Amino acid sequence: MNNDLYQTMIESLGKDVSVFQKFVLENRKYKDTLFYFVEGEDFCYYNPRIKQYSKSTNHIDYSCDGKKNVIGVKKLIEKKCKIKQNNKVKFMVDKDYNLEKIPKGIYITDYYSIENFYLNEETIKQVLENIMEVNKNSNNFTLCLKYFKKTYEEYSQFAIKLNAFFYTIRVYEKKRKKPRADFNLKKFSYFVKNTSLDKFEMKEITYEQLIKDYKIEYNIDIEECNQNISLFKSKDHSNFRGKFELEFFKYFLNTVRNAIINGEYGFDKSIVCKYDFYTDTMKMLSQYAYTPKSLIDYLEN
């Protein structure tokens, strides 16, 4: 059988089955190797940490296209495959809203997703100093942190309401086995009222408008959503939806970069990197993202 035909046959199977088939072949081929399975493109975050904290010198990653498939691959391996001596397997998934039961042996992020590991003050500081080359003792550095805290607080208050809505919908879908609503219908920029650093403002959102924006067809009492607001805190973003966390992160870095280059918003005009933080953000800035102890423990053991 030629390679193209074989690949076509593999891709026609379920994603978990096709990944499993590929693993079976490579498990036979390689030795002393750590094979690890992630939801999508998350390996850009996990790969450098696996190199740093695992005891294996050879690593192979597999993109499983979703949590369900990571779990499916794990079950297939346990049921149908014997791991070659000295080879190891690891599985990593996002916690999301913690509504699903995850089998033992799979690492679950402490936060909603790995995107959440990027939006924090320490990562901002590291990027400012090491990527933008803003002197940490300068007025520009101090001003960046001031604007970060200001815009972050505005975004946080907005995100509490949005995540309460998202959570309410996901719980309803889970309990009643409904198809999942597409939360990618509206991007972060849709909800920004004023993009300037000194007057940054998110739009006011209502439950009724969100129902329309995300094309929710079933009827959920607004009181359910209001009750769920208490589950989200402005100073704890661990259960905020990761994609919006990352989008705010990108917005802030691009905005302060341009402000420094142009000498706007009180910044001293200066030359900083021209890197577009909307491009390959997770990959390019992975080394500066937060690494939780739970992940280090999972990789070391």
Short mmCIF file of C-alpha atoms in Angstrom, two decimals:
data_model
loop_
_atom_site.label_atom_id
_atom_site.label_comp_id
_atom_site.label_asym_id
_atom_site.label_seq_id
_atom_site.Cartn_x
_atom_site.Cartn_y
_atom_site.Cartn_z
CA MET A 1 0.00 0.00 0.00
CA ASN A 2 1.45 3.39 -0.96
CA ASN A 3 1.93 6.05 1.72
CA ASP A 4 -0.65 8.49 0.28
CA LEU A 5 -3.39 5.87 0.26
CA TYR A 6 -2.50 4.75 3.77
CA GLN A 7 -2.61 8.35 5.03
CA THR A 8 -6.00 8.90 3.38
CA MET A 9 -7.37 5.81 5.10
CA ILE A 10 -6.04 6.91 8.48
CA GLU A 11 -7.53 10.39 8.14
CA SER A 12 -10.94 8.93 7.27
CA LEU A 13 -11.13 7.31 10.70
CA GLY A 14 -12.16 9.15 13.86
CA LYS A 15 -9.46 11.52 15.06
CA ASP A 16 -8.77 9.47 18.17
CA VAL A 17 -8.46 6.29 16.11
CA SER A 18 -6.18 7.88 13.50
CA VAL A 19 -3.91 9.32 16.21
CA PHE A 20 -3.86 5.94 17.93
CA GLN A 21 -2.87 4.18 14.69
CA LYS A 22 -0.02 6.61 14.17
CA PHE A 23 1.13 6.12 17.76
CA VAL A 24 1.12 2.32 17.40
CA LEU A 25 3.57 2.53 14.50
CA GLU A 26 5.86 5.02 16.23
CA ASN A 27 5.74 3.13 19.52
CA ARG A 28 7.19 0.14 17.64
CA LYS A 29 9.76 2.26 15.86
CA TYR A 30 11.19 4.36 18.72
CA LYS A 31 12.54 3.58 22.14
CA ASP A 32 13.22 5.71 25.24
CA THR A 33 10.58 8.14 23.97
CA LEU A 34 7.88 10.20 25.66
CA PHE A 35 4.73 10.36 23.55
CA TYR A 36 2.33 13.10 24.61
CA PHE A 37 -1.18 13.90 23.47
CA VAL A 38 -2.84 17.35 23.56
CA GLU A 39 -6.15 18.82 22.44
CA GLY A 40 -5.10 20.97 19.48
CA GLU A 41 -2.07 23.19 18.95
CA ASP A 42 -1.32 23.21 22.67
CA PHE A 43 2.04 21.51 22.11
CA CYS A 44 3.57 24.97 21.54
CA TYR A 45 3.03 25.55 25.27
CA TYR A 46 3.74 22.02 26.48
CA ASN A 47 6.77 21.17 24.35
CA PRO A 48 9.37 23.41 26.07
CA ARG A 49 8.06 22.34 29.49
CA ILE A 50 8.28 18.68 28.59
CA LYS A 51 11.87 19.22 27.51
CA GLN A 52 12.62 21.01 30.77
CA TYR A 53 10.82 18.86 33.33
CA SER A 54 10.42 15.34 31.93
CA LYS A 55 13.21 12.81 32.22
CA SER A 56 12.91 11.69 28.58
CA THR A 57 15.32 13.03 25.98
CA ASN A 58 13.18 12.12 22.96
CA HIS A 59 9.62 13.49 22.62
CA ILE A 60 6.84 13.09 20.06
CA ASP A 61 3.62 15.14 20.24
CA TYR A 62 0.17 14.35 18.86
CA SER A 63 -2.58 16.87 18.22
CA CYS A 64 -5.90 15.18 18.99
CA ASP A 65 -8.30 17.95 18.01
CA GLY A 66 -10.27 18.14 21.25
CA LYS A 67 -10.52 16.80 24.78
CA LYS A 68 -12.82 13.93 23.77
CA ASN A 69 -10.18 12.60 21.39
CA VAL A 70 -7.37 12.82 23.95
CA ILE A 71 -9.51 10.69 26.27
CA GLY A 72 -10.36 8.36 23.38
CA VAL A 73 -6.70 7.82 22.50
CA LYS A 74 -5.87 7.05 26.12
CA LYS A 75 -8.62 4.42 26.30
CA LEU A 76 -7.48 2.83 23.02
CA ILE A 77 -3.86 2.64 24.21
CA GLU A 78 -4.88 1.07 27.52
CA LYS A 79 -7.15 -1.44 25.80
CA LYS A 80 -5.23 -2.37 22.66
CA CYS A 81 -1.57 -1.45 22.90
CA LYS A 82 1.38 -2.48 24.99
CA ILE A 83 3.79 0.38 25.57
CA LYS A 84 7.26 -0.52 24.39
CA GLN A 85 9.76 -0.85 27.23
CA ASN A 86 11.19 2.51 28.36
CA ASN A 87 8.60 4.44 26.35
CA LYS A 88 6.12 6.68 28.19
CA VAL A 89 2.80 8.36 27.41
CA LYS A 90 1.35 11.61 28.76
CA PHE A 91 -2.04 13.21 28.18
CA MET A 92 -2.98 16.88 28.70
CA VAL A 93 -6.39 18.57 28.49
CA ASP A 94 -7.96 21.89 29.44
CA LYS A 95 -10.20 22.12 32.49
CA ASP A 96 -12.69 24.41 30.72
CA TYR A 97 -15.68 24.91 33.03
CA ASN A 98 -14.97 21.61 34.79
CA LEU A 99 -18.22 20.00 33.70
CA GLU A 100 -16.74 16.75 32.38
CA LYS A 101 -15.35 13.74 34.18
CA ILE A 102 -11.73 13.18 33.16
CA PRO A 103 -10.11 9.73 33.60
CA LYS A 104 -7.17 9.39 35.97
CA GLY A 105 -3.72 9.76 34.45
CA ILE A 106 -4.62 12.82 32.37
CA TYR A 107 -3.23 16.23 33.31
CA ILE A 108 -5.97 18.84 33.67
CA THR A 109 -5.01 22.52 33.62
CA ASP A 110 -5.47 24.41 36.88
CA TYR A 111 -7.05 27.19 34.83
CA TYR A 112 -9.76 27.09 32.18
CA SER A 113 -7.14 26.48 29.46
CA ILE A 114 -3.46 27.04 28.71
CA GLU A 115 -4.34 30.42 27.17
CA ASN A 116 -5.05 31.61 30.72
CA PHE A 117 -1.39 31.01 31.63
CA TYR A 118 -0.37 33.98 29.47
CA LEU A 119 -2.52 36.74 30.96
CA ASN A 120 -0.82 37.73 34.21
CA GLU A 121 1.33 40.62 35.37
CA GLU A 122 4.53 38.59 35.62
CA THR A 123 4.27 37.46 31.98
CA ILE A 124 3.56 41.04 30.93
CA LYS A 125 6.71 42.18 32.74
CA GLN A 126 8.81 39.47 31.10
CA VAL A 127 7.55 40.34 27.61
CA LEU A 128 8.07 44.07 28.14
CA GLU A 129 11.64 43.56 29.29
CA ASN A 130 12.78 40.68 27.06
CA ILE A 131 10.78 41.10 23.83
CA MET A 132 10.07 44.83 23.69
CA GLU A 133 13.33 45.64 25.50
CA VAL A 134 11.68 48.22 27.73
CA ASN A 135 14.03 49.03 30.62
CA LYS A 136 12.36 47.87 33.84
CA ASN A 137 13.64 51.00 35.64
CA SER A 138 12.21 53.37 33.04
CA ASN A 139 9.14 55.59 33.05
CA ASN A 140 7.80 53.58 30.09
CA PHE A 141 7.93 50.32 32.06
CA THR A 142 6.13 51.87 35.03
CA LEU A 143 3.51 53.39 32.73
CA CYS A 144 2.95 50.05 30.97
CA LEU A 145 2.14 48.35 34.28
CA LYS A 146 -0.14 51.23 35.27
CA TYR A 147 -2.12 50.86 32.03
CA PHE A 148 -2.15 47.08 32.35
CA LYS A 149 -3.77 47.24 35.78
CA LYS A 150 -6.29 49.83 34.59
CA THR A 151 -7.35 48.02 31.41
CA TYR A 152 -7.20 44.61 33.09
CA GLU A 153 -9.69 45.73 35.75
CA GLU A 154 -12.09 47.05 33.09
CA TYR A 155 -11.80 43.83 31.11
CA SER A 156 -12.22 41.71 34.26
CA GLN A 157 -15.52 43.30 35.23
CA PHE A 158 -16.82 42.69 31.72
CA ALA A 159 -15.50 39.11 31.65
CA ILE A 160 -17.34 38.18 34.85
CA LYS A 161 -20.69 38.77 33.13
CA LEU A 162 -19.66 37.12 29.88
CA ASN A 163 -18.31 34.01 31.57
CA ALA A 164 -21.41 33.70 33.74
CA PHE A 165 -23.38 33.61 30.49
CA PHE A 166 -21.03 31.08 28.86
CA TYR A 167 -21.10 28.87 31.95
CA THR A 168 -24.90 28.98 32.14
CA ILE A 169 -25.20 27.85 28.54
CA ARG A 170 -22.67 25.03 28.94
CA VAL A 171 -24.39 23.69 32.08
CA TYR A 172 -27.76 23.73 30.31
CA GLU A 173 -26.30 21.90 27.30
CA LYS A 174 -24.60 19.32 29.50
CA LYS A 175 -27.67 18.53 31.59
CA ARG A 176 -30.01 18.28 28.60
CA LYS A 177 -27.51 16.84 26.10
CA LYS A 178 -27.98 19.74 23.72
CA PRO A 179 -25.57 20.63 20.86
CA ARG A 180 -22.86 23.05 22.01
CA ALA A 181 -23.32 26.70 21.09
CA ASP A 182 -20.47 28.27 19.13
CA PHE A 183 -18.79 30.79 21.44
CA ASN A 184 -16.44 31.80 18.62
CA LEU A 185 -19.24 33.67 16.84
CA LYS A 186 -18.17 36.92 18.49
CA LYS A 187 -14.54 37.91 18.90
CA PHE A 188 -13.00 39.97 21.68
CA SER A 189 -12.89 43.09 19.48
CA TYR A 190 -16.68 42.97 19.08
CA PHE A 191 -17.08 43.78 22.77
CA VAL A 192 -14.55 46.62 22.97
CA LYS A 193 -16.15 50.06 23.08
CA ASN A 194 -12.97 52.18 23.28
CA THR A 195 -9.54 50.76 22.40
CA SER A 196 -7.40 53.66 23.66
CA LEU A 197 -5.23 52.93 26.69
CA ASP A 198 -6.32 55.92 28.75
CA LYS A 199 -10.03 55.48 27.99
CA PHE A 200 -10.20 51.72 27.45
CA GLU A 201 -13.77 50.53 27.83
CA MET A 202 -15.71 47.34 27.20
CA LYS A 203 -19.30 47.45 25.96
CA GLU A 204 -22.17 47.01 28.34
CA ILE A 205 -23.67 43.59 27.73
CA THR A 206 -27.12 42.25 28.53
CA TYR A 207 -28.31 38.68 28.81
CA GLU A 208 -30.90 39.26 26.09
CA GLN A 209 -28.31 40.61 23.63
CA LEU A 210 -25.91 37.73 24.29
CA ILE A 211 -28.71 35.26 23.55
CA LYS A 212 -29.06 36.92 20.14
CA ASP A 213 -25.33 37.30 19.52
CA TYR A 214 -24.64 33.61 20.12
CA LYS A 215 -27.87 32.40 18.49
CA ILE A 216 -29.15 30.54 21.55
CA GLU A 217 -32.48 29.01 20.60
CA TYR A 218 -33.53 27.40 23.89
CA ASN A 219 -35.06 29.32 26.76
CA ILE A 220 -33.01 29.76 29.93
CA ASP A 221 -34.23 31.96 32.78
CA ILE A 222 -32.03 35.01 33.24
CA GLU A 223 -31.95 34.28 36.99
CA GLU A 224 -29.80 31.21 36.33
CA CYS A 225 -27.21 33.44 34.68
CA ASN A 226 -27.41 36.03 37.46
CA GLN A 227 -26.81 33.36 40.10
CA ASN A 228 -23.73 32.12 38.26
CA ILE A 229 -22.07 35.56 38.36
CA SER A 230 -20.92 34.77 41.90
CA LEU A 231 -18.73 31.95 40.51
CA PHE A 232 -16.41 34.45 38.81
CA LYS A 233 -14.09 36.97 40.48
CA SER A 234 -12.19 39.89 38.95
CA LYS A 235 -8.98 38.95 40.80
CA ASP A 236 -9.16 35.25 39.95
CA HIS A 237 -9.23 34.50 36.23
CA SER A 238 -8.64 30.76 36.61
CA ASN A 239 -12.08 29.87 35.26
CA PHE A 240 -12.41 32.64 32.63
CA ARG A 241 -12.69 31.41 29.04
CA GLY A 242 -9.13 31.26 27.71
CA LYS A 243 -9.62 32.58 24.19
CA PHE A 244 -10.80 35.97 25.47
CA GLU A 245 -7.96 36.04 28.01
CA LEU A 246 -5.45 35.60 25.21
CA GLU A 247 -7.16 38.19 23.02
CA PHE A 248 -6.96 40.80 25.77
CA PHE A 249 -3.28 39.86 26.24
CA LYS A 250 -2.64 40.46 22.53
CA TYR A 251 -4.59 43.72 22.52
CA PHE A 252 -2.63 45.14 25.44
CA LEU A 253 0.83 44.23 24.14
CA ASN A 254 0.17 45.56 20.64
CA THR A 255 -1.37 48.76 21.99
CA VAL A 256 1.48 49.63 24.38
CA ARG A 257 4.05 48.75 21.73
CA ASN A 258 2.50 51.22 19.30
CA ALA A 259 2.07 53.81 22.06
CA ILE A 260 5.78 53.69 22.94
CA ILE A 261 6.86 53.86 19.30
CA ASN A 262 4.64 56.91 18.73
CA GLY A 263 5.17 58.56 22.13
CA GLU A 264 1.45 58.48 22.97
CA TYR A 265 -0.45 58.32 26.30
CA GLY A 266 2.47 59.82 28.23
CA PHE A 267 5.11 57.36 27.01
CA ASP A 268 8.59 58.53 26.15
CA LYS A 269 8.94 57.96 22.42
CA SER A 270 11.30 55.05 21.92
CA ILE A 271 12.21 52.26 19.51
CA VAL A 272 10.84 48.87 20.56
CA CYS A 273 10.30 45.61 18.69
CA LYS A 274 8.01 45.64 15.68
CA TYR A 275 6.77 42.14 16.42
CA ASP A 276 3.04 41.71 15.81
CA PHE A 277 1.69 40.12 18.97
CA TYR A 278 -1.32 38.87 17.06
CA THR A 279 0.93 36.44 15.18
CA ASP A 280 1.82 33.04 16.69
CA THR A 281 1.42 34.53 20.14
CA MET A 282 1.25 31.30 22.11
CA LYS A 283 4.24 29.84 20.32
CA MET A 284 6.46 32.92 20.36
CA LEU A 285 5.77 33.86 23.99
CA SER A 286 5.44 30.35 25.43
CA GLN A 287 8.58 30.60 27.54
CA TYR A 288 7.13 33.56 29.45
CA ALA A 289 3.77 31.96 30.26
CA TYR A 290 2.99 30.70 33.74
CA THR A 291 3.95 27.10 34.55
CA PRO A 292 1.86 25.65 37.42
CA LYS A 293 3.42 23.27 39.93
CA SER A 294 0.78 20.68 39.10
CA LEU A 295 2.15 20.42 35.56
CA ILE A 296 5.75 20.16 36.75
CA ASP A 297 4.75 17.36 39.13
CA TYR A 298 2.88 15.53 36.37
CA LEU A 299 5.86 15.71 34.00
CA GLU A 300 8.49 14.79 36.58
CA ASN A 301 6.65 11.75 37.96
#
